[in-house]
Structure formats: C-alpha cells, structure tokens
Amino acid sequence: MKASVYYENGGPEVFRYEDVPDPACPPDGIVIDVEVISVEGGDMINRSRVPLLSRPHIVGYQCAGTVREVGPQVKNFRVGDRVVSVVPNGAYAERVAASAARTWAVPAGADLVPIASVPVAFGTAHVALFALGNLAKGEKVLVHAGAGGVGLAAIQLAKEAGAEVLTTASSDDKLARLREFGAAHGINYKTSSLQDAVAKAVGPRGVNLVLDSVGGKNLQDSVGCLAYRGRIVSLGRAGRDPTLFDPYPLWAKNGSLIGLYLLSSLDHEHAQTHRAIAECIERVARGELRVVIDKQFALADAAKAHTYVEQRQAFGRVVLHTRG
Ligand SMILES: NC(=O)c1ccc[n+]([C@@H]2O[C@H](COP(=O)([O-])OP(=O)(O)OC[C@H]3O[C@@H](n4cnc5c(N)ncnc54)[C@H](OP(=O)(O)O)[C@@H]3O)[C@@H](O)[C@H]2O)c1
C-alpha cells in the first residue's frame, strides 16, 4: 500500500509518498480501506518533534473508510461497513489497523469527509467541557484557538450547553467567522492583552472555564482571566512555546489546572466517551453540529497540507484523500 511517511523529524518537506507493508489485523480490531484522513493539530507536532516509533514512521490520528478485514474478537463491525477510527499513529496510509473500541459506524448516507474529522475534535471538546470542565449553564467559557478543529467543536458544544463563549484567534477575519458558531466575544491574541480583553468582555471576575490548546505563555496568561474556583483544561501545545507553567497564581483563585488526553478518556472512561463521540457523529450527519472543511489534498500531498495548516490560514479542518 501507499503511505505518506517520514524518516526524521522536521518541516513538511520530510514527507515521502512510498510503498509500505500492509498492516496486520489485530484480534480485537479491524483493517480499514482508508478514503479520508483528517489532518489533526497533533500530526504537525508529531512530525516536527516527537521521536519516531518506527522508521519510516506513519503519522496520523484519524481516518474514515470501509472495513476490509475484521479480527476474530470483533462482533460489532463487518467487512464493508463504513467507519471512522482514532489511532495513535498510522492514519496517513491507504490501509490502517484500528482498535474496534476506538471505531464508530458512519451513519447511512452521511458524507465521509466531515465525519472523518469528528471523533478527535468533538471528543476532546466534549471531554474538556463536560467530563473534566464540569461546565454549567450560564457559565463563561474561554475557548482558545477557536478556528482550530477542537476550538470550533468546543464553541458549538459550549454555546448549546447555555454558556457564554469567548474565543481567541490570530486574525480578526477568523474571529468574525467564529461568531456564527456561537462565540459571543472574539479576542485577537496577537493584538490584545488576554486579561484586559476578557475583563472588557465579561467584567473583572473573569471566566469559569478555559480550554487551552495553545500552551506556553497562553496557558499561563489564562490564569489571569479566571474567576474564583475557575478551571483550566490544558489539552494542547499548538503554540510550540516551551514556557513552563507556574501554578502559584492559581492559589489566590482556588483555581484548578486539569490535563486532558482523549485516548486516556477512551481507555479509562470508555463507555461514556465512546457514546459522546457517537452522538456527535450522528449530530454532524444530521446537520445539528458543523464541521468546516477548509481544504482537501491528496494523501501524496501531505507536505502541502501541513504547509498550509502551519501558515495558520486554515479555518476548521484540512483533509487528505487516498484516491487523489
Ligand atoms: N490532549 C488531547 O487529547 C488532544 C486532542 C486533540 C488535539 N490536541 C492538541 O490540541 C491542539 C489543537 O488541536 P487541533 O486539532 O484543534 O489543531 P488545529 O485544527 O491545527 O488548530 C490549531 C490552532 O492553534 C492555533 N495556533 C496557535 N499557535 C499556533 C502555531 N504556532 N502554529 C499553528 N497553529 C497555532 C491556530 O489558530 P490561530 O492561528 O487562530 O492562533 C490553529 O487554528 C494541538 O496542539 C493538538 O495536539 C490534544
């Protein structure tokens, strides 16, 4: 099979489009003929800096396609089913081996392209807001990097839960578009002080919950925007800023910093996490929640897709197609 692989960390130019061996089907899993691959924020971070597990390495957390092979322990999927899966790596390929426990059926008639981008973004947003963030109706929530995959999902879910949503982005154009997804206040974090902008939007008491996918100084600055007993869910380091977090400023607020890793939620709180993602898939298929697909590339052009995302032009998701 063909895959977009790399032999070393680096910029998008490290990708090679090559023949690699087909994956073996795990006893508790499936092999998927992949059609659509969702380019996740973590893919860029893996490519640029995470030590390779194999050489060549196939990156990629999420893909959708048709079941080609089923392991002997799997009872809920059959050859020919359309599915979407989350994998720890290996998604940038024509075939992927996936765990059945991290796989969801694609609703009949649904377009595979948006569905391919649901589990990680909506699952992460859902766990951050509800299972970990304990978001209550009427609370104020700050969603960083609102125009990213997780951000767009979080804005929609928070808004429909009755929260007042603030969001950040690197351009006023992105912020203007985020209003139609439910953001009441937009903050350009390239041109304004976060704490001042939050105080201006909702008053000096600040927000009850922050979802931070940017990390570094942005995570630290978020403490200054927090209300008494506020919570910060730290889930990403999209900003590539190595600044270490100092918990001391949280003390005066009796505030909490909570870490999130979606694959841990799927392992340790499997039933509720899997169900929440299944509901999001159904709701995207019905048009009740929206996935924005910004651009589509061939799998062979993974380097172009990563370059585009890293230029910070994307609004929503970029996807790759195995069939060009
Ligand atoms: N913990 C978990 O389980 C989990 C799950 C999903 C994702 N994540 C992490 O969460 C982060 C966001 O994921 P995602 O899939 O939403 O990513 P994405 O769709 O690529 O969006 C990332 C956003 O980060 C912002 N950003 C800020 N600084 C950036 C920089 N230096 N380079 C590129 N983008 C930058 C960009 O918005 P602006 O240009 O508007 O700033 C962009 O929209 C990633 O770090 C990812 O690894 C973690």
mmCIF file of C-alpha atoms and ligand atoms in Angstrom:
data_model
loop_
_atom_site.group_PDB
_atom_site.id
_atom_site.type_symbol
_atom_site.label_atom_id
_atom_site.label_comp_id
_atom_site.label_asym_id
_atom_site.label_seq_id
_atom_site.Cartn_x
_atom_site.Cartn_y
_atom_site.Cartn_z
ATOM 1 C CA MET A 1 0.000 0.000 0.000
ATOM 2 C CA LYS A 2 0.980 3.655 -0.356
ATOM 3 C CA ALA A 3 1.533 5.927 2.637
ATOM 4 C CA SER A 4 2.909 9.361 3.409
ATOM 5 C CA VAL A 5 5.854 8.593 5.675
ATOM 6 C CA TYR A 6 8.881 10.292 7.161
ATOM 7 C CA TYR A 7 12.295 9.091 8.298
ATOM 8 C CA GLU A 8 13.171 12.059 10.504
ATOM 9 C CA ASN A 9 11.513 14.945 12.327
ATOM 10 C CA GLY A 10 11.437 18.271 10.542
ATOM 11 C CA GLY A 11 9.348 20.568 8.372
ATOM 12 C CA PRO A 12 6.656 19.371 5.936
ATOM 13 C CA GLU A 13 9.385 18.572 3.390
ATOM 14 C CA VAL A 14 10.293 15.391 5.344
ATOM 15 C CA PHE A 15 7.225 13.598 3.914
ATOM 16 C CA ARG A 16 7.804 10.872 1.302
ATOM 17 C CA TYR A 17 4.993 9.064 -0.540
ATOM 18 C CA GLU A 18 6.098 5.423 -0.579
ATOM 19 C CA ASP A 19 5.109 1.776 -0.703
ATOM 20 C CA VAL A 20 4.985 0.244 2.778
ATOM 21 C CA PRO A 21 3.780 -3.170 4.037
ATOM 22 C CA ASP A 22 0.063 -3.575 4.699
ATOM 23 C CA PRO A 23 -0.899 -3.505 8.414
ATOM 24 C CA ALA A 24 -1.827 -6.765 10.154
ATOM 25 C CA CYS A 25 -5.336 -7.068 11.538
ATOM 26 C CA PRO A 26 -5.313 -7.136 15.375
ATOM 27 C CA PRO A 27 -7.509 -9.795 17.056
ATOM 28 C CA ASP A 28 -9.622 -7.048 18.676
ATOM 29 C CA GLY A 29 -9.532 -4.691 15.726
ATOM 30 C CA ILE A 30 -10.153 -4.099 12.058
ATOM 31 C CA VAL A 31 -8.287 -3.075 8.924
ATOM 32 C CA ILE A 32 -9.805 -0.147 7.073
ATOM 33 C CA ASP A 33 -9.513 0.776 3.397
ATOM 34 C CA VAL A 34 -8.970 4.466 4.076
ATOM 35 C CA GLU A 35 -10.674 7.125 1.980
ATOM 36 C CA VAL A 36 -10.403 10.314 4.047
ATOM 37 C CA ILE A 37 -7.758 11.323 6.604
ATOM 38 C CA SER A 38 -8.300 14.261 8.931
ATOM 39 C CA VAL A 39 -5.187 16.410 9.430
ATOM 40 C CA GLU A 40 -5.117 16.900 13.201
ATOM 41 C CA GLY A 41 -3.185 19.570 15.083
ATOM 42 C CA GLY A 42 -1.195 16.800 16.780
ATOM 43 C CA ASP A 43 0.025 15.484 13.391
ATOM 44 C CA MET A 44 2.110 18.619 12.844
ATOM 45 C CA ILE A 45 3.578 18.416 16.346
ATOM 46 C CA ASN A 46 4.405 14.721 15.890
ATOM 47 C CA ARG A 47 6.071 15.361 12.536
ATOM 48 C CA SER A 48 8.150 18.250 13.791
ATOM 49 C CA ARG A 49 9.353 16.984 17.166
ATOM 50 C CA VAL A 50 8.030 13.673 18.548
ATOM 51 C CA PRO A 51 10.645 10.874 18.402
ATOM 52 C CA LEU A 52 9.788 8.312 15.697
ATOM 53 C CA LEU A 53 8.363 4.972 16.839
ATOM 54 C CA SER A 54 9.497 3.292 13.627
ATOM 55 C CA ARG A 55 11.489 4.212 10.539
ATOM 56 C CA PRO A 56 9.772 5.113 8.336
ATOM 57 C CA HIS A 57 7.027 6.433 10.574
ATOM 58 C CA ILE A 58 3.402 6.894 9.509
ATOM 59 C CA VAL A 59 1.788 9.745 11.393
ATOM 60 C CA GLY A 60 -1.968 10.373 11.760
ATOM 61 C CA TYR A 61 -4.664 10.094 14.395
ATOM 62 C CA GLN A 62 -7.873 9.840 12.469
ATOM 63 C CA CYS A 63 -9.333 8.426 9.269
ATOM 64 C CA ALA A 64 -12.532 7.113 7.707
ATOM 65 C CA GLY A 65 -13.232 4.469 5.102
ATOM 66 C CA THR A 66 -14.554 0.929 4.653
ATOM 67 C CA VAL A 67 -13.822 -2.150 6.766
ATOM 68 C CA ARG A 68 -11.632 -4.578 4.795
ATOM 69 C CA GLU A 69 -10.812 -7.159 7.474
ATOM 70 C CA VAL A 70 -12.217 -7.986 10.920
ATOM 71 C CA GLY A 71 -10.314 -9.544 13.848
ATOM 72 C CA PRO A 72 -11.727 -12.721 15.459
ATOM 73 C CA GLN A 73 -12.747 -10.964 18.704
ATOM 74 C CA VAL A 74 -14.736 -8.211 16.959
ATOM 75 C CA LYS A 75 -18.501 -8.659 16.934
ATOM 76 C CA ASN A 76 -19.806 -5.174 16.107
ATOM 77 C CA PHE A 77 -18.209 -4.495 12.681
ATOM 78 C CA ARG A 78 -18.337 -6.363 9.381
ATOM 79 C CA VAL A 79 -16.417 -6.209 6.132
ATOM 80 C CA GLY A 80 -17.949 -3.421 4.037
ATOM 81 C CA ASP A 81 -19.096 -1.236 6.962
ATOM 82 C CA ARG A 82 -18.235 2.456 6.674
ATOM 83 C CA VAL A 83 -16.350 3.547 9.785
ATOM 84 C CA VAL A 84 -14.290 6.320 11.323
ATOM 85 C CA SER A 85 -11.410 5.466 13.703
ATOM 86 C CA VAL A 86 -8.969 7.107 16.068
ATOM 87 C CA VAL A 87 -5.487 5.558 16.050
ATOM 88 C CA PRO A 88 -2.306 6.527 17.922
ATOM 89 C CA ASN A 89 -0.479 6.727 14.557
ATOM 90 C CA GLY A 90 -0.638 5.282 11.038
ATOM 91 C CA ALA A 91 -3.591 7.169 9.546
ATOM 92 C CA TYR A 92 -1.693 8.708 6.581
ATOM 93 C CA ALA A 93 -1.966 5.466 4.591
ATOM 94 C CA GLU A 94 -4.230 3.582 2.207
ATOM 95 C CA ARG A 95 -4.913 0.973 4.903
ATOM 96 C CA VAL A 96 -4.980 1.287 8.675
ATOM 97 C CA ALA A 97 -5.277 -1.203 11.517
ATOM 98 C CA ALA A 98 -7.563 0.189 14.222
ATOM 99 C CA SER A 99 -8.940 -0.927 17.549
ATOM 100 C CA ALA A 100 -12.675 -1.712 17.390
ATOM 101 C CA ALA A 101 -13.070 0.155 20.701
ATOM 102 C CA ARG A 102 -11.819 3.360 19.058
ATOM 103 C CA THR A 103 -14.013 2.981 15.968
ATOM 104 C CA TRP A 104 -17.507 4.321 15.176
ATOM 105 C CA ALA A 105 -20.011 3.444 12.466
ATOM 106 C CA VAL A 106 -20.655 6.155 9.890
ATOM 107 C CA PRO A 107 -24.410 6.873 9.669
ATOM 108 C CA ALA A 108 -26.058 5.630 6.470
ATOM 109 C CA GLY A 109 -25.874 8.187 3.705
ATOM 110 C CA ALA A 110 -23.539 10.524 5.605
ATOM 111 C CA ASP A 111 -20.722 12.285 3.762
ATOM 112 C CA LEU A 112 -17.450 10.670 4.861
ATOM 113 C CA VAL A 113 -15.444 13.907 4.622
ATOM 114 C CA PRO A 114 -16.862 15.804 7.621
ATOM 115 C CA ILE A 115 -17.390 12.603 9.616
ATOM 116 C CA ALA A 116 -13.663 11.792 9.234
ATOM 117 C CA SER A 117 -12.959 14.907 11.311
ATOM 118 C CA VAL A 118 -15.409 14.344 14.181
ATOM 119 C CA PRO A 119 -14.023 11.940 16.833
ATOM 120 C CA VAL A 120 -10.834 13.710 17.956
ATOM 121 C CA ALA A 121 -12.091 17.297 17.714
ATOM 122 C CA PHE A 122 -15.567 16.779 19.151
ATOM 123 C CA GLY A 123 -14.462 14.075 21.578
ATOM 124 C CA THR A 124 -11.722 16.284 23.006
ATOM 125 C CA ALA A 125 -14.032 19.295 23.198
ATOM 126 C CA HIS A 126 -16.776 17.249 24.861
ATOM 127 C CA VAL A 127 -14.480 15.714 27.492
ATOM 128 C CA ALA A 128 -12.880 19.111 28.189
ATOM 129 C CA LEU A 129 -16.169 20.950 28.617
ATOM 130 C CA PHE A 130 -18.237 18.361 30.454
ATOM 131 C CA ALA A 131 -16.409 15.318 31.908
ATOM 132 C CA LEU A 132 -13.431 17.381 33.106
ATOM 133 C CA GLY A 133 -14.541 21.028 32.927
ATOM 134 C CA ASN A 134 -17.961 20.493 34.583
ATOM 135 C CA LEU A 135 -19.412 23.314 32.518
ATOM 136 C CA ALA A 136 -22.765 24.553 33.866
ATOM 137 C CA LYS A 137 -25.442 26.565 32.098
ATOM 138 C CA GLY A 138 -24.803 30.307 32.385
ATOM 139 C CA GLU A 139 -21.057 29.944 32.989
ATOM 140 C CA LYS A 140 -18.486 31.820 30.951
ATOM 141 C CA VAL A 141 -16.013 29.742 28.976
ATOM 142 C CA LEU A 142 -12.920 30.874 27.097
ATOM 143 C CA VAL A 143 -12.046 28.620 24.144
ATOM 144 C CA HIS A 144 -8.541 29.295 22.849
ATOM 145 C CA ALA A 145 -7.695 28.874 19.148
ATOM 146 C CA GLY A 146 -11.372 28.848 18.212
ATOM 147 C CA ALA A 147 -10.727 28.394 14.495
ATOM 148 C CA GLY A 148 -8.943 25.061 15.018
ATOM 149 C CA GLY A 149 -10.682 21.705 14.897
ATOM 150 C CA VAL A 150 -11.050 21.361 18.680
ATOM 151 C CA GLY A 151 -11.889 25.053 19.050
ATOM 152 C CA LEU A 152 -14.763 25.049 16.552
ATOM 153 C CA ALA A 153 -16.233 21.944 18.156
ATOM 154 C CA ALA A 154 -15.911 23.407 21.667
ATOM 155 C CA ILE A 155 -17.553 26.702 20.738
ATOM 156 C CA GLN A 156 -20.606 24.907 19.347
ATOM 157 C CA LEU A 157 -20.950 22.464 22.256
ATOM 158 C CA ALA A 158 -20.459 25.172 24.897
ATOM 159 C CA LYS A 159 -22.944 27.517 23.279
ATOM 160 C CA GLU A 160 -25.671 24.889 23.095
ATOM 161 C CA ALA A 161 -24.997 23.973 26.755
ATOM 162 C CA GLY A 162 -26.002 27.533 27.655
ATOM 163 C CA ALA A 163 -22.555 29.009 28.279
ATOM 164 C CA GLU A 164 -21.358 32.472 27.310
ATOM 165 C CA VAL A 165 -18.481 31.754 24.941
ATOM 166 C CA LEU A 166 -15.332 33.819 24.486
ATOM 167 C CA THR A 167 -12.766 32.749 21.933
ATOM 168 C CA THR A 168 -9.305 33.676 20.690
ATOM 169 C CA ALA A 169 -7.743 33.569 17.237
ATOM 170 C CA SER A 170 -4.808 35.112 15.399
ATOM 171 C CA SER A 171 -6.880 37.238 12.998
ATOM 172 C CA ASP A 172 -9.972 39.397 13.062
ATOM 173 C CA ASP A 173 -11.295 37.550 9.994
ATOM 174 C CA LYS A 174 -11.278 34.251 11.880
ATOM 175 C CA LEU A 175 -12.950 35.893 14.882
ATOM 176 C CA ALA A 176 -15.715 37.343 12.726
ATOM 177 C CA ARG A 177 -16.478 33.882 11.324
ATOM 178 C CA LEU A 178 -16.459 32.325 14.804
ATOM 179 C CA ARG A 179 -19.452 34.413 15.859
ATOM 180 C CA GLU A 180 -21.752 32.365 13.611
ATOM 181 C CA PHE A 181 -20.714 29.231 15.545
ATOM 182 C CA GLY A 182 -21.730 30.706 18.901
ATOM 183 C CA ALA A 183 -18.820 32.850 20.112
ATOM 184 C CA ALA A 184 -20.216 35.964 21.806
ATOM 185 C CA HIS A 185 -16.792 37.603 22.210
ATOM 186 C CA GLY A 186 -13.734 37.351 19.989
ATOM 187 C CA ILE A 187 -10.201 38.189 21.169
ATOM 188 C CA ASN A 188 -7.312 38.636 18.767
ATOM 189 C CA TYR A 189 -4.457 37.280 20.862
ATOM 190 C CA LYS A 190 -1.889 38.736 18.525
ATOM 191 C CA THR A 191 -3.009 42.310 19.115
ATOM 192 C CA SER A 192 -4.555 42.415 22.605
ATOM 193 C CA SER A 193 -3.697 41.570 26.184
ATOM 194 C CA LEU A 194 -5.696 38.478 27.068
ATOM 195 C CA GLN A 195 -6.574 39.537 30.611
ATOM 196 C CA ASP A 196 -7.672 43.046 29.545
ATOM 197 C CA ALA A 197 -9.755 41.726 26.664
ATOM 198 C CA VAL A 198 -11.506 39.145 28.848
ATOM 199 C CA ALA A 199 -12.227 41.758 31.544
ATOM 200 C CA LYS A 200 -13.616 44.090 28.889
ATOM 201 C CA ALA A 201 -15.858 41.348 27.519
ATOM 202 C CA VAL A 202 -17.265 39.827 30.720
ATOM 203 C CA GLY A 203 -16.075 42.017 33.589
ATOM 204 C CA PRO A 204 -13.189 41.709 36.068
ATOM 205 C CA ARG A 205 -14.452 38.486 37.675
ATOM 206 C CA GLY A 206 -13.378 36.594 34.576
ATOM 207 C CA VAL A 207 -14.372 33.228 33.179
ATOM 208 C CA ASN A 208 -15.301 29.965 34.898
ATOM 209 C CA LEU A 209 -13.614 27.644 32.435
ATOM 210 C CA VAL A 210 -10.738 27.900 29.952
ATOM 211 C CA LEU A 211 -9.966 25.333 27.234
ATOM 212 C CA ASP A 212 -6.334 25.804 26.296
ATOM 213 C CA SER A 213 -4.956 24.080 23.206
ATOM 214 C CA VAL A 214 -2.138 26.594 22.706
ATOM 215 C CA GLY A 215 0.026 26.179 25.838
ATOM 216 C CA GLY A 216 3.136 28.087 26.942
ATOM 217 C CA LYS A 217 2.568 31.742 27.825
ATOM 218 C CA ASN A 218 -1.031 31.490 26.643
ATOM 219 C CA LEU A 219 -1.728 28.870 29.314
ATOM 220 C CA GLN A 220 -0.048 30.970 31.982
ATOM 221 C CA ASP A 221 -1.909 34.138 30.918
ATOM 222 C CA SER A 222 -5.193 32.232 31.122
ATOM 223 C CA VAL A 223 -4.874 32.084 34.925
ATOM 224 C CA GLY A 224 -5.255 35.874 34.983
ATOM 225 C CA CYS A 225 -8.641 35.544 33.235
ATOM 226 C CA LEU A 226 -10.015 33.001 35.687
ATOM 227 C CA ALA A 227 -12.870 33.577 38.144
ATOM 228 C CA TYR A 228 -12.777 32.261 41.737
ATOM 229 C CA ARG A 229 -12.775 28.403 41.617
ATOM 230 C CA GLY A 230 -12.264 28.589 37.875
ATOM 231 C CA ARG A 231 -10.944 25.604 35.919
ATOM 232 C CA ILE A 232 -8.417 25.437 33.092
ATOM 233 C CA VAL A 233 -8.310 22.335 30.912
ATOM 234 C CA SER A 234 -4.888 22.079 29.270
ATOM 235 C CA LEU A 235 -5.099 19.907 26.175
ATOM 236 C CA GLY A 236 -2.591 21.083 23.590
ATOM 237 C CA ARG A 237 0.574 22.947 22.736
ATOM 238 C CA ALA A 238 -0.274 24.307 19.300
ATOM 239 C CA GLY A 239 1.753 27.455 20.019
ATOM 240 C CA ARG A 240 5.033 25.469 20.308
ATOM 241 C CA ASP A 241 6.006 27.795 23.200
ATOM 242 C CA PRO A 242 8.162 25.922 25.773
ATOM 243 C CA THR A 243 7.351 28.339 28.652
ATOM 244 C CA LEU A 244 6.739 26.227 31.764
ATOM 245 C CA PHE A 245 3.575 26.655 33.813
ATOM 246 C CA ASP A 246 3.809 28.234 37.273
ATOM 247 C CA PRO A 247 0.855 27.096 39.442
ATOM 248 C CA TYR A 248 1.377 29.784 42.080
ATOM 249 C CA PRO A 249 -1.047 32.383 40.544
ATOM 250 C CA LEU A 250 -3.828 29.771 40.748
ATOM 251 C CA TRP A 251 -3.715 29.783 44.556
ATOM 252 C CA ALA A 252 -5.488 33.086 45.154
ATOM 253 C CA LYS A 253 -8.357 31.883 42.971
ATOM 254 C CA ASN A 254 -8.574 28.373 44.400
ATOM 255 C CA GLY A 255 -8.334 27.523 40.727
ATOM 256 C CA SER A 256 -7.691 24.176 39.031
ATOM 257 C CA LEU A 257 -5.496 23.091 36.181
ATOM 258 C CA ILE A 258 -6.669 19.828 34.587
ATOM 259 C CA GLY A 259 -4.824 17.810 31.960
ATOM 260 C CA LEU A 260 -6.632 16.016 29.143
ATOM 261 C CA TYR A 261 -5.616 13.270 26.758
ATOM 262 C CA LEU A 262 -8.502 11.920 24.694
ATOM 263 C CA LEU A 263 -7.029 8.447 24.284
ATOM 264 C CA SER A 264 -6.863 8.170 28.098
ATOM 265 C CA SER A 265 -10.562 9.075 28.322
ATOM 266 C CA LEU A 266 -11.311 6.419 25.703
ATOM 267 C CA ASP A 267 -9.326 3.856 27.704
ATOM 268 C CA HIS A 268 -10.414 4.698 31.259
ATOM 269 C CA GLU A 269 -13.949 6.047 30.730
ATOM 270 C CA HIS A 270 -14.638 4.172 27.575
ATOM 271 C CA ALA A 271 -18.418 3.831 27.551
ATOM 272 C CA GLN A 272 -19.256 7.474 28.207
ATOM 273 C CA THR A 273 -16.504 8.835 25.943
ATOM 274 C CA HIS A 274 -17.360 6.487 23.067
ATOM 275 C CA ARG A 275 -21.079 7.317 23.450
ATOM 276 C CA ALA A 276 -20.448 11.080 23.482
ATOM 277 C CA ILE A 277 -18.419 10.820 20.268
ATOM 278 C CA ALA A 278 -21.062 8.582 18.650
ATOM 279 C CA GLU A 279 -23.686 11.226 19.423
ATOM 280 C CA CYS A 280 -21.526 13.957 17.895
ATOM 281 C CA ILE A 281 -21.081 11.839 14.734
ATOM 282 C CA GLU A 282 -24.872 11.381 14.477
ATOM 283 C CA ARG A 283 -25.448 15.091 15.058
ATOM 284 C CA VAL A 284 -22.903 16.142 12.438
ATOM 285 C CA ALA A 285 -24.559 13.734 9.989
ATOM 286 C CA ARG A 286 -27.953 15.369 10.750
ATOM 287 C CA GLY A 287 -26.514 18.867 10.336
ATOM 288 C CA GLU A 288 -27.017 19.857 14.000
ATOM 289 C CA LEU A 289 -23.273 20.324 14.570
ATOM 290 C CA ARG A 290 -20.921 21.619 11.927
ATOM 291 C CA VAL A 291 -17.502 20.534 10.713
ATOM 292 C CA VAL A 292 -15.814 23.105 8.496
ATOM 293 C CA ILE A 293 -13.587 21.564 5.826
ATOM 294 C CA ASP A 294 -11.231 24.287 4.697
ATOM 295 C CA LYS A 295 -9.140 22.467 2.077
ATOM 296 C CA GLN A 296 -8.708 18.971 0.674
ATOM 297 C CA PHE A 297 -5.461 17.439 -0.615
ATOM 298 C CA ALA A 298 -4.338 14.074 -1.993
ATOM 299 C CA LEU A 299 -2.544 11.830 0.518
ATOM 300 C CA ALA A 300 0.539 12.138 -1.707
ATOM 301 C CA ASP A 301 0.471 15.879 -0.966
ATOM 302 C CA ALA A 302 0.645 15.607 2.828
ATOM 303 C CA ALA A 303 3.564 18.075 2.792
ATOM 304 C CA LYS A 304 1.401 20.692 1.054
ATOM 305 C CA ALA A 305 -1.406 20.113 3.545
ATOM 306 C CA HIS A 306 0.924 20.551 6.537
ATOM 307 C CA THR A 307 2.468 23.674 4.998
ATOM 308 C CA TYR A 308 -0.972 25.166 4.543
ATOM 309 C CA VAL A 309 -2.019 24.457 8.149
ATOM 310 C CA GLU A 310 1.246 25.770 9.567
ATOM 311 C CA GLN A 311 0.760 29.050 7.719
ATOM 312 C CA ARG A 312 -2.238 29.482 10.060
ATOM 313 C CA GLN A 313 -4.632 30.221 7.232
ATOM 314 C CA ALA A 314 -6.913 27.247 7.907
ATOM 315 C CA PHE A 315 -10.335 27.738 9.408
ATOM 316 C CA GLY A 316 -11.527 24.333 10.606
ATOM 317 C CA ARG A 317 -10.131 21.150 9.146
ATOM 318 C CA VAL A 318 -7.899 20.127 6.267
ATOM 319 C CA VAL A 319 -8.316 16.561 4.971
ATOM 320 C CA LEU A 320 -6.361 14.160 2.758
ATOM 321 C CA HIS A 321 -7.857 11.738 0.220
ATOM 322 C CA THR A 322 -6.250 8.405 -0.612
ATOM 323 C CA ARG A 323 -7.902 8.444 -4.040
ATOM 324 C CA GLY A 324 -6.445 11.792 -5.070
HETATM 325 N N1 LIG B 1 -4.891 16.266 24.546
HETATM 326 C C1 LIG B 1 -5.584 15.685 23.576
HETATM 327 O O1 LIG B 1 -6.129 14.594 23.689
HETATM 328 C C2 LIG B 1 -5.716 16.438 22.289
HETATM 329 C C3 LIG B 1 -6.716 16.140 21.371
HETATM 330 C C4 LIG B 1 -6.835 16.922 20.226
HETATM 331 C C5 LIG B 1 -5.918 17.936 19.984
HETATM 332 N N2 LIG B 1 -4.927 18.164 20.896
HETATM 333 C C6 LIG B 1 -3.976 19.267 20.698
HETATM 334 O O2 LIG B 1 -4.710 20.463 20.700
HETATM 335 C C7 LIG B 1 -4.111 21.388 19.822
HETATM 336 C C8 LIG B 1 -5.139 21.850 18.811
HETATM 337 O O3 LIG B 1 -5.540 20.743 18.023
HETATM 338 P P1 LIG B 1 -6.466 20.979 16.754
HETATM 339 O O4 LIG B 1 -6.616 19.674 16.116
HETATM 340 O O5 LIG B 1 -7.630 21.792 17.097
HETATM 341 O O6 LIG B 1 -5.447 21.847 15.874
HETATM 342 P P2 LIG B 1 -5.713 22.729 14.588
HETATM 343 O O7 LIG B 1 -7.021 22.432 13.996
HETATM 344 O O8 LIG B 1 -4.490 22.608 13.754
HETATM 345 O O9 LIG B 1 -5.804 24.187 15.217
HETATM 346 C C9 LIG B 1 -4.751 24.684 15.966
HETATM 347 C C10 LIG B 1 -4.983 26.165 16.186
HETATM 348 O O10 LIG B 1 -3.909 26.607 17.005
HETATM 349 C C11 LIG B 1 -3.642 27.937 16.719
HETATM 350 N N3 LIG B 1 -2.212 28.182 16.844
HETATM 351 C C12 LIG B 1 -1.667 28.953 17.807
HETATM 352 N N4 LIG B 1 -0.353 28.988 17.670
HETATM 353 C C13 LIG B 1 -0.042 28.235 16.594
HETATM 354 C C14 LIG B 1 1.173 27.897 15.951
HETATM 355 N N5 LIG B 1 2.355 28.341 16.380
HETATM 356 N N6 LIG B 1 1.116 27.093 14.873
HETATM 357 C C15 LIG B 1 -0.070 26.610 14.420
HETATM 358 N N7 LIG B 1 -1.276 26.914 14.996
HETATM 359 C C16 LIG B 1 -1.244 27.716 16.081
HETATM 360 C C17 LIG B 1 -4.167 28.213 15.302
HETATM 361 O O11 LIG B 1 -5.121 29.252 15.394
HETATM 362 P P3 LIG B 1 -4.717 30.786 15.280
HETATM 363 O O12 LIG B 1 -3.869 30.935 14.032
HETATM 364 O O13 LIG B 1 -6.015 31.469 15.185
HETATM 365 O O14 LIG B 1 -3.940 31.059 16.523
HETATM 366 C C18 LIG B 1 -4.924 26.942 14.898
HETATM 367 O O15 LIG B 1 -6.240 27.228 14.457
HETATM 368 C C19 LIG B 1 -2.896 20.685 19.212
HETATM 369 O O16 LIG B 1 -1.757 21.050 19.964
HETATM 370 C C20 LIG B 1 -3.205 19.215 19.411
HETATM 371 O O17 LIG B 1 -2.043 18.451 19.514
HETATM 372 C C21 LIG B 1 -4.802 17.430 22.017
#
